Amino acid sequence: MNEGHLPIGRFARLCRLSVKQLRHYDELGLLPPDYVDPDTGYRYYRPDQARAAMLIGLLRSIDVPLPSIGRVLSGDTGALGGVRDRMEAELARRERNFAALERILADGLPRPEVTVVREPARRVAVVRDVATPDRIGAVTSACVTRLLAAAGDPRGLMIGLFPLDLAPELTVAVTVETSEDVPGTSSDVLPGGLYASVTHVGPYDQIPLTAHALLAWVGEHGHTPEGPLREVYVSNPATTPQDRLVTHLMIKLEDPE
Amino acid sequence: MNEGHLPIGRFARLCRLSVKQLRHYDELGLLPPDYVDPDTGYRYYRPDQARAAMLIGLLRSIDVPLPSIGRVLSGDTGALGGVRDRMEAELARRERNFAALERILADGLPRPEVTVVREPARRVAVVRDVATPDRIGAVTSACVTRLLAAAGDPRGLMIGLFPLDLAPELTVAVTVETSEDVPGTSSDVLPGGLYASVTHVGPYDQIPLTAHALLAWVGEHGHTPEGPLREVYVSNPATTPQDRLVTHLMIKLEDPE
DNA sequence: ATGGAGGCTCCCGCAGTGGGAGGGTCCACC
DNA sequence: GGTGGACCCTCCCACTGCGGGAGCCTCCAT
């Protein structure tokens, strides 16, 4: 221990962290003091450790978890990239949800018109994939692309199928009505019967809001939803502005005995 | 307890929350079940509670704290606005810090050129205000506006003063050199002496990054910073693109004996 | 009547601190 | 060479918003 050493409080002020934080980072091995007095336990830092401390502070300010910070500090150059990707996704999610909140503030809680319709059974070509809840949008559009590639120019509307349980892993499917087998897809029959249906107008990433309202309606009217949620993509997203995209959301009701 | 009642698991699936969450919200009084069996403790929900449950879910998805959600649910119409404001500030902060991270990814940790300069004492007109850490930017520009209004067209550069300790409440000041008293401002003398100085080029909200680097330099060179951080606003933000804004950051060093 | 799904309470754990108790140390000033 | 006050130490508890699991009870369809 020599001249330049700083006790923890002074060092904390220098790098604008709290004493508690520094002790915690020491415990985790993120930023061990240069010297610890074996008798008193006093921590002493070298001033040039401030740079690392400030990097920690910056990364913390964008909510990078401490273990990732550890990886960055120990020279894992790839770690920063991963951090950035996660940040980006997180920011996007925040913005989406923020938009939903704005919508609620403007229009109040959505209570869209729900109708009960009788749907025929439909023979469809299906493309499936497994997604995590935050990647539903991306995986679904990938499925759409694959289905379009396989089925060519479809006559009917495409219908997305999404499980009601938002499990950590869920299988999404995109279908289109067809009379014959389509290579590269599997075939299936969507059951007919009574469906509760609601029309969502607006961007796809605000569908959950309307879907929730539909589920609430189903509950309030004493029905039990059955099977996956259907999304019928009425508009062409390539030619329709986001605000005008029309999607029918439908959920099968239990058969009236 | 009657027909329409749902046990917790079914209700959870309906409104896409976990059983744990519902129990938690019950404990907090956010969403008490319609009926609790006094013998078994079983919770039973009315289907029309799903709408409230989904509102909770939506608000949680944007990280609104449960107590705030409670206020919204109990009809505090102002609460949603407050929520939105906090969300907005939070998003802005994230974006700022994200930009800082991008910068670091691109350029590496900043290690700008620090020089030691001798500054004369300056007689200045001062406008002060108290800010919270996240409102420093706004409060500072308000001070600038007030100072400009009081001092007219200043000859010298404006200098901002910011305490080094980032306390929850801090006093920021904006000054401009003057030879006579300026009504509507207080007068002060900025001490002369040796300063560590660094030039920050870029948006004002990335100043903390460079400021930290300056502090780190000061520490590494065995100095002790003294007094507030100075920011000398060299560019005119009205006519300079953000990326080219030049600001000198300076911190007084202890007097060499 | 029985089995399995689903419910209950209670306790522990997480991350990343803040707060505080209870006690030892350092240092500047007298 | 004291002494007071600032500073440091280690523990422990609290928070938020849940998830996991133990150990037990209840509901309902067969």
XYZ file of C-alpha atoms (C1' of nucleotides) in Angstrom:
574
model
C 0.000 0.000 0.000
C 1.445 3.273 -1.060
C 0.819 6.907 -1.749
C -1.801 6.922 -4.442
C -4.205 4.548 -2.738
C -7.713 5.757 -2.056
C -10.032 4.474 0.665
C -13.409 3.336 -0.533
C -15.367 6.518 0.159
C -13.022 8.772 -1.735
C -12.849 6.320 -4.590
C -16.637 6.102 -4.640
C -16.934 9.855 -5.022
C -14.321 9.816 -7.747
C -16.162 7.333 -9.878
C -19.674 8.266 -8.798
C -20.703 4.963 -7.389
C -21.947 4.258 -3.902
C -19.771 2.604 -1.281
C -22.322 -0.194 -1.149
C -21.962 -0.776 -4.847
C -18.186 -0.914 -4.690
C -18.268 -3.432 -1.879
C -20.755 -5.495 -3.830
C -18.611 -5.421 -6.969
C -15.675 -6.482 -4.844
C -17.628 -9.454 -3.500
C -18.518 -10.508 -7.024
C -14.915 -10.149 -8.125
C -15.858 -7.497 -10.652
C -13.642 -4.814 -9.225
C -11.457 -6.027 -6.380
C -9.575 -3.269 -4.581
C -5.884 -3.054 -5.311
C -5.062 -3.737 -1.692
C -7.037 -4.912 1.311
C -5.524 -4.335 4.715
C -5.384 -7.805 6.263
C -5.816 -6.407 9.797
C -8.594 -3.920 9.327
C -10.243 -5.169 6.165
C -10.051 -1.641 4.727
C -10.272 -1.580 0.960
C -7.836 0.618 -0.955
C -8.187 1.377 -4.643
C -5.725 2.625 -7.204
C -6.964 5.769 -8.940
C -6.620 4.180 -12.335
C -9.258 1.674 -11.337
C -11.733 4.523 -11.710
C -11.989 3.904 -15.416
C -13.155 0.342 -14.933
C -15.504 1.500 -12.202
C -17.032 4.057 -14.496
C -17.479 1.519 -17.221
C -19.374 -0.580 -14.721
C -21.455 2.449 -13.859
C -22.284 3.127 -17.462
C -23.224 -0.451 -18.173
C -25.338 -0.571 -15.035
C -27.123 2.584 -16.100
C -28.406 0.673 -19.079
C -29.309 -2.288 -16.901
C -26.643 -4.663 -18.088
C -26.581 -7.474 -15.531
C -23.456 -7.674 -13.408
C -22.370 -11.072 -14.739
C -22.359 -9.694 -18.296
C -20.362 -6.743 -17.074
C -17.916 -9.207 -15.622
C -17.505 -10.775 -19.018
C -16.928 -7.397 -20.621
C -14.347 -6.438 -18.016
C -12.441 -9.660 -18.403
C -11.909 -8.865 -22.035
C -14.697 -10.792 -23.702
C -15.109 -8.459 -26.638
C -18.102 -10.324 -27.954
C -20.023 -9.687 -24.769
C -20.631 -6.047 -25.590
C -22.276 -6.983 -28.848
C -24.646 -9.359 -27.141
C -25.389 -6.683 -24.629
C -26.247 -4.277 -27.400
C -28.576 -6.744 -29.061
C -30.456 -7.374 -25.867
C -30.679 -3.645 -25.213
C -32.092 -3.108 -28.668
C -34.765 -5.753 -28.253
C -35.649 -4.402 -24.846
C -35.949 -0.871 -26.166
C -38.180 -2.062 -28.977
C -40.418 -3.913 -26.548
C -40.666 -0.842 -24.351
C -41.634 1.279 -27.271
C -44.311 -1.133 -28.415
C -45.831 -1.316 -24.991
C -45.562 2.390 -24.586
C -47.586 2.778 -27.774
C -50.193 0.455 -26.319
C -50.356 2.585 -23.203
C -50.774 5.714 -25.290
C -53.629 4.031 -27.072
C -55.290 3.207 -23.806
C -54.827 6.721 -22.541
C -56.412 8.058 -25.708
C -59.276 5.601 -26.146
C -59.742 4.114 -22.724
C -59.632 0.384 -22.257
C -60.564 -1.227 -25.531
C -64.010 -2.773 -25.576
C -64.360 -3.652 -29.180
C -67.478 -5.133 -30.732
C -67.432 -8.867 -30.362
C -69.714 -10.978 -32.478
C -70.365 -14.696 -32.579
C -70.023 -16.201 -36.017
C -70.368 -19.696 -37.412
C -67.276 -20.748 -39.312
C -67.074 -23.637 -41.740
C -64.355 -26.224 -41.364
C -61.431 -25.321 -43.593
C -58.849 -27.516 -45.218
C -55.561 -25.646 -45.012
C -51.885 -25.800 -45.772
C -49.896 -25.117 -42.606
C -46.416 -23.839 -41.822
C -45.379 -24.067 -38.192
C -42.518 -22.865 -36.063
C -41.579 -22.584 -32.423
C -41.112 -19.148 -30.885
C -40.461 -17.500 -27.586
C -43.052 -14.926 -26.507
C -40.928 -11.949 -27.481
C -40.110 -13.358 -30.900
C -43.656 -14.165 -31.968
C -43.756 -11.313 -34.443
C -40.537 -12.259 -36.188
C -41.266 -15.982 -36.267
C -44.777 -15.396 -37.575
C -43.627 -13.278 -40.463
C -40.994 -15.880 -41.271
C -43.783 -18.459 -41.436
C -45.802 -16.173 -43.696
C -42.857 -15.875 -46.039
C -42.344 -19.611 -46.113
C -46.021 -20.238 -46.726
C -46.142 -17.737 -49.574
C -43.078 -19.330 -51.099
C -44.635 -22.778 -50.914
C -48.222 -22.001 -51.849
C -47.642 -19.301 -54.423
C -50.356 -16.713 -54.739
C -53.032 -17.842 -52.322
C -56.709 -17.364 -53.027
C -57.949 -17.238 -49.476
C -56.797 -15.149 -46.570
C -53.981 -16.303 -44.386
C -54.863 -17.317 -40.875
C -52.395 -17.364 -38.001
C -52.860 -19.734 -35.080
C -51.461 -18.929 -31.650
C -51.803 -20.948 -28.463
C -53.699 -19.218 -25.693
C -51.222 -20.225 -23.021
C -48.271 -17.912 -23.311
C -45.754 -20.583 -22.408
C -42.013 -19.839 -22.629
C -42.003 -21.930 -25.816
C -44.961 -21.846 -28.110
C -45.776 -23.108 -31.536
C -47.167 -20.582 -33.960
C -48.700 -21.603 -37.258
C -49.700 -19.783 -40.389
C -52.259 -21.358 -42.682
C -54.028 -20.703 -45.911
C -57.105 -22.455 -47.283
C -56.383 -24.913 -50.052
C -58.112 -27.718 -51.846
C -55.049 -29.812 -52.564
C -51.799 -30.682 -50.839
C -49.088 -28.079 -51.063
C -45.534 -29.406 -51.079
C -43.397 -27.986 -48.318
C -46.366 -27.570 -45.993
C -48.455 -29.922 -43.949
C -52.164 -30.222 -44.378
C -54.717 -29.809 -41.660
C -58.359 -29.063 -41.125
C -59.372 -26.099 -39.024
C -62.505 -27.050 -37.130
C -65.736 -25.257 -37.897
C -68.300 -24.146 -35.354
C -69.074 -21.067 -33.330
C -66.356 -18.495 -32.918
C -66.216 -15.245 -31.021
C -64.786 -12.689 -33.397
C -63.497 -9.169 -33.172
C -61.903 -6.838 -35.674
C -58.575 -5.294 -34.823
C -57.602 -2.183 -36.715
C -54.026 -1.071 -36.267
C -50.466 -2.350 -36.174
C -49.870 -6.033 -35.663
C -47.911 -5.458 -32.501
C -50.993 -4.021 -30.865
C -52.980 -7.173 -31.499
C -52.436 -8.534 -27.994
C -54.459 -5.655 -26.622
C -57.485 -6.550 -28.706
C -56.912 -10.253 -28.199
C -57.069 -9.748 -24.468
C -60.292 -7.851 -24.852
C -61.691 -10.733 -26.879
C -60.699 -13.218 -24.211
C -62.240 -10.992 -21.576
C -65.459 -10.869 -23.545
C -65.492 -14.636 -23.856
C -65.053 -14.963 -20.130
C -67.647 -12.383 -19.291
C -70.201 -14.128 -21.423
C -69.731 -17.413 -19.705
C -67.953 -19.176 -22.526
C -64.825 -21.238 -22.405
C -62.304 -20.556 -25.139
C -61.116 -23.613 -26.990
C -58.035 -24.167 -29.076
C -55.701 -21.553 -30.401
C -56.401 -17.920 -31.188
C -56.977 -17.246 -34.879
C -55.758 -14.151 -36.591
C -57.225 -13.583 -40.044
C -55.009 -11.175 -41.948
C -57.466 -9.172 -43.995
C -55.176 -6.386 -45.144
C -52.065 -6.631 -47.222
C -49.341 -5.276 -44.962
C -47.244 -4.365 -48.000
C -49.783 -1.886 -49.300
C -51.658 -0.789 -46.190
C -50.401 1.765 -43.696
C -49.887 0.227 -40.248
C -52.698 2.235 -38.740
C -55.227 0.781 -41.141
C -54.265 -2.879 -41.011
C -57.400 -4.953 -40.473
C -57.171 -8.276 -38.680
C -59.987 -10.480 -37.465
C -59.281 -12.188 -34.186
C -61.307 -15.286 -33.511
C -61.505 -17.864 -30.819
C -63.560 -21.053 -30.899
C -66.280 -21.380 -28.319
C -67.210 -24.674 -26.741
C -69.914 -26.456 -28.697
C -73.383 -25.664 -27.404
C -74.232 -29.183 -26.302
C -70.574 -18.568 -5.138
C -72.455 -19.424 -8.238
C -72.308 -20.683 -11.777
C -69.978 -18.338 -13.533
C -67.184 -18.512 -10.980
C -63.766 -19.646 -12.127
C -61.093 -21.239 -9.979
C -57.739 -19.534 -10.091
C -56.064 -21.735 -12.700
C -58.805 -21.356 -15.260
C -58.972 -17.638 -14.621
C -55.212 -17.386 -14.984
C -55.334 -19.001 -18.393
C -58.171 -16.717 -19.407
C -56.302 -13.544 -18.636
C -52.795 -14.857 -19.376
C -51.329 -14.327 -15.981
C -49.721 -16.926 -13.768
C -51.439 -18.359 -10.724
C -48.611 -16.958 -8.657
C -49.231 -13.509 -10.006
C -52.951 -13.668 -9.273
C -52.312 -14.773 -5.711
C -49.804 -11.977 -5.357
C -52.255 -9.387 -6.667
C -54.852 -10.723 -4.257
C -52.473 -10.308 -1.327
C -51.820 -6.726 -2.336
C -55.523 -6.053 -2.713
C -55.106 -5.229 -6.387
C -57.457 -7.887 -7.638
C -59.225 -9.749 -4.858
C -61.215 -12.770 -6.023
C -64.955 -12.336 -6.088
C -65.369 -15.098 -3.527
C -63.013 -16.995 -1.278
C -64.263 -20.232 0.221
C -63.890 -19.735 3.950
C -63.267 -23.444 4.538
C -60.820 -24.318 1.814
C -59.328 -20.917 0.994
C -60.050 -21.551 -2.689
C -60.208 -18.347 -4.721
C -63.011 -17.920 -7.227
C -63.088 -15.151 -9.820
C -65.896 -13.658 -11.852
C -65.146 -13.783 -15.597
C -65.638 -10.056 -15.924
C -62.662 -9.546 -13.640
C -60.541 -10.637 -16.574
C -60.560 -7.151 -17.999
C -59.018 -5.672 -14.869
C -56.554 -8.546 -14.772
C -55.497 -7.860 -18.322
C -55.067 -4.191 -17.615
C -52.738 -5.217 -14.821
C -50.903 -7.446 -17.243
C -50.490 -4.684 -19.763
C -49.277 -2.194 -17.202
C -46.847 -4.755 -15.804
C -45.501 -5.395 -19.284
C -44.334 -1.816 -19.317
C -42.917 -2.144 -15.825
C -45.432 -0.021 -14.029
C -44.958 -0.774 -10.335
C -47.813 -2.591 -8.677
C -48.654 0.255 -6.287
C -49.156 2.595 -9.240
C -51.333 -0.017 -10.883
C -53.343 -0.080 -7.710
C -53.926 3.633 -8.026
C -55.021 3.264 -11.632
C -57.416 0.449 -10.779
C -58.989 2.347 -7.941
C -60.009 5.036 -10.359
C -57.222 7.563 -9.939
C -57.421 8.961 -13.440
C -54.351 11.099 -12.966
C -52.233 8.065 -12.194
C -52.095 6.915 -15.812
C -50.730 10.270 -16.887
C -48.015 10.100 -14.265
C -47.230 6.605 -15.398
C -46.893 7.804 -18.948
C -44.574 10.621 -17.971
C -42.303 8.308 -16.042
C -42.311 5.845 -18.914
C -41.350 8.594 -21.297
C -38.476 9.778 -19.131
C -37.307 6.222 -18.677
C -37.400 5.534 -22.401
C -35.454 8.716 -23.066
C -32.839 7.750 -20.499
C -32.506 4.304 -22.043
C -32.042 5.772 -25.452
C -29.385 8.199 -24.253
C -27.454 5.491 -22.514
C -27.885 3.221 -25.442
C -26.290 5.888 -27.623
C -23.415 6.082 -25.173
C -22.975 2.332 -25.411
C -22.959 2.517 -29.211
C -20.267 5.128 -28.952
C -18.202 2.914 -26.743
C -18.673 -0.023 -29.064
C -17.508 2.108 -31.954
C -14.605 3.969 -30.374
C -13.690 1.895 -27.381
C -13.596 3.400 -23.954
C -13.015 7.107 -24.336
C -9.568 8.251 -23.341
C -9.637 11.802 -24.489
C -6.673 14.140 -24.323
C -6.564 15.801 -20.959
C -4.469 18.901 -20.459
C -3.705 20.983 -17.429
C -4.384 24.658 -17.910
C -4.061 27.724 -15.723
C -7.305 29.632 -15.558
C -7.695 33.182 -14.345
C -10.256 34.040 -11.731
C -13.449 35.204 -13.415
C -16.094 37.556 -12.165
C -19.404 36.130 -13.361
C -23.149 36.559 -13.301
C -24.792 33.371 -12.052
C -28.202 31.767 -12.396
C -28.808 28.721 -10.220
C -31.451 26.069 -9.871
C -31.982 22.769 -8.115
C -32.388 19.609 -10.183
C -32.727 15.885 -9.794
C -30.115 13.816 -11.623
C -32.436 12.907 -14.504
C -33.590 16.466 -14.996
C -30.165 18.060 -15.199
C -30.444 18.664 -18.918
C -33.802 20.394 -18.747
C -32.951 22.480 -15.704
C -29.644 23.543 -17.194
C -31.180 24.783 -20.393
C -33.794 26.646 -18.389
C -30.948 28.359 -16.539
C -29.287 29.222 -19.828
C -32.495 30.818 -21.049
C -32.869 32.833 -17.868
C -29.259 33.958 -17.997
C -29.544 35.043 -21.595
C -32.713 36.949 -20.800
C -31.017 38.758 -17.924
C -27.593 39.391 -19.389
C -28.538 40.102 -22.970
C -25.943 39.214 -25.560
C -22.981 37.971 -23.571
C -19.437 38.603 -24.679
C -17.833 35.623 -23.017
C -18.724 31.966 -23.162
C -21.244 30.518 -20.812
C -19.939 28.145 -18.189
C -22.074 25.559 -16.417
C -21.196 24.376 -12.926
C -22.214 20.953 -11.678
C -21.448 19.350 -8.336
C -19.334 16.220 -8.530
C -21.448 14.309 -6.060
C -24.493 13.095 -7.897
C -26.803 13.551 -4.922
C -30.549 13.065 -5.348
C -30.844 16.868 -5.235
C -28.163 18.995 -6.760
C -27.699 22.625 -7.573
C -26.682 23.442 -11.107
C -25.494 26.878 -12.112
C -24.917 28.650 -15.389
C -22.579 31.631 -15.489
C -21.208 34.153 -17.888
C -18.247 36.466 -17.398
C -19.194 40.052 -16.713
C -17.571 43.193 -15.435
C -20.609 44.662 -13.762
C -23.615 43.432 -11.812
C -26.417 42.021 -13.902
C -29.912 42.477 -12.482
C -31.761 39.215 -12.039
C -28.578 37.255 -11.430
C -26.211 36.934 -8.551
C -22.552 37.751 -8.840
C -19.734 35.440 -8.015
C -16.091 34.868 -8.679
C -14.937 31.599 -10.186
C -11.593 30.750 -8.639
C -8.538 30.700 -10.853
C -5.752 28.180 -10.694
C -4.855 24.877 -12.306
C -7.594 22.959 -14.055
C -7.637 19.629 -15.797
C -9.396 20.193 -19.062
C -10.774 18.008 -21.813
C -12.724 18.745 -24.953
C -15.973 16.962 -25.523
C -17.258 16.824 -29.065
C -20.804 15.582 -29.449
C -24.284 15.902 -28.022
C -24.688 17.386 -24.578
C -26.284 14.241 -23.227
C -23.080 12.339 -23.873
C -21.091 14.708 -21.708
C -21.188 12.408 -18.668
C -19.098 9.893 -20.569
C -16.319 12.376 -21.170
C -16.716 13.843 -17.710
C -16.152 10.426 -16.222
C -13.062 10.025 -18.317
C -11.819 13.373 -17.047
C -12.417 12.331 -13.459
C -10.647 9.079 -14.112
C -7.683 10.944 -15.535
C -7.559 13.198 -12.514
C -7.565 10.199 -10.238
C -4.969 8.340 -12.238
C -2.622 11.287 -12.078
C -2.763 11.521 -8.348
C -4.801 14.678 -8.169
C -7.842 15.395 -6.083
C -10.676 17.173 -7.869
C -11.961 20.242 -6.126
C -15.231 22.066 -6.484
C -17.785 21.607 -9.197
C -17.298 20.401 -12.747
C -17.164 23.210 -15.289
C -18.676 22.931 -18.712
C -17.633 25.663 -21.120
C -20.125 25.827 -23.970
C -17.986 26.676 -26.945
C -20.489 25.988 -29.718
C -23.801 27.632 -30.310
C -26.280 24.796 -30.056
C -28.740 26.728 -32.220
C -26.441 26.704 -35.227
C -24.277 23.630 -34.695
C -25.311 20.070 -35.434
C -25.390 17.939 -32.290
C -22.491 15.823 -33.443
C -20.218 18.830 -33.689
C -21.030 20.577 -30.417
C -17.803 21.462 -28.674
C -17.712 21.698 -24.894
C -14.707 22.058 -22.638
C -14.975 20.128 -19.425
C -12.791 21.363 -16.624
C -12.197 20.462 -13.033
C -10.067 22.398 -10.555
C -7.052 20.607 -9.171
C -5.847 21.122 -5.650
C -3.325 23.907 -5.421
C 0.261 22.681 -5.712
C 1.334 23.715 -2.242
C -63.798 -45.011 -4.027
C -59.963 -43.456 -6.220
C -56.564 -41.133 -8.750
C -54.887 -37.208 -10.653
C -55.319 -32.458 -11.451
C -55.548 -28.531 -9.189
C -55.850 -25.725 -5.030
C -53.854 -24.010 -0.496
C -49.979 -21.946 2.667
C -45.306 -21.222 3.714
C -40.575 -20.691 2.805
C -36.507 -19.810 -0.127
C -34.340 -17.675 -3.979
C -33.106 -14.122 -7.508
C -30.640 -9.087 -8.601
C -28.826 -5.117 -6.995
C -28.838 -2.460 -4.105
C -30.328 0.826 0.404
C -30.612 1.202 5.418
C -29.028 0.422 9.775
C -26.829 -1.848 13.919
C -22.771 -2.529 16.340
C -18.165 -2.024 16.379
C -13.214 -0.815 14.893
C -9.888 2.937 12.528
C -7.910 6.877 10.764
C -6.464 11.464 10.944
C -6.358 16.272 11.842
C -6.426 19.421 15.273
C -5.500 20.947 19.874
C -0.512 12.516 23.000
C -5.450 12.733 23.253
C -9.823 13.165 21.321
C -13.729 13.730 18.376
C -15.772 12.918 14.337
C -15.550 11.095 9.915
C -14.812 6.939 7.909
C -14.555 1.982 7.478
C -15.740 -2.871 8.582
C -19.163 -7.005 8.714
C -23.769 -8.632 9.251
C -28.521 -8.647 8.696
C -32.912 -7.155 6.869
C -35.804 -4.855 3.308
C -37.412 -4.120 -1.145
C -39.917 -5.810 -6.101
C -42.300 -9.212 -8.458
C -42.391 -12.901 -9.009
C -40.736 -18.538 -9.781
C -39.843 -23.064 -7.563
C -40.925 -26.381 -4.481
C -42.524 -28.917 -0.131
C -46.278 -30.686 2.191
C -50.900 -30.922 2.455
C -55.954 -30.532 1.141
C -59.929 -30.559 -2.344
C -62.418 -31.194 -6.367
C -64.241 -33.909 -9.963
C -64.601 -37.514 -13.390
C -64.411 -42.060 -13.800
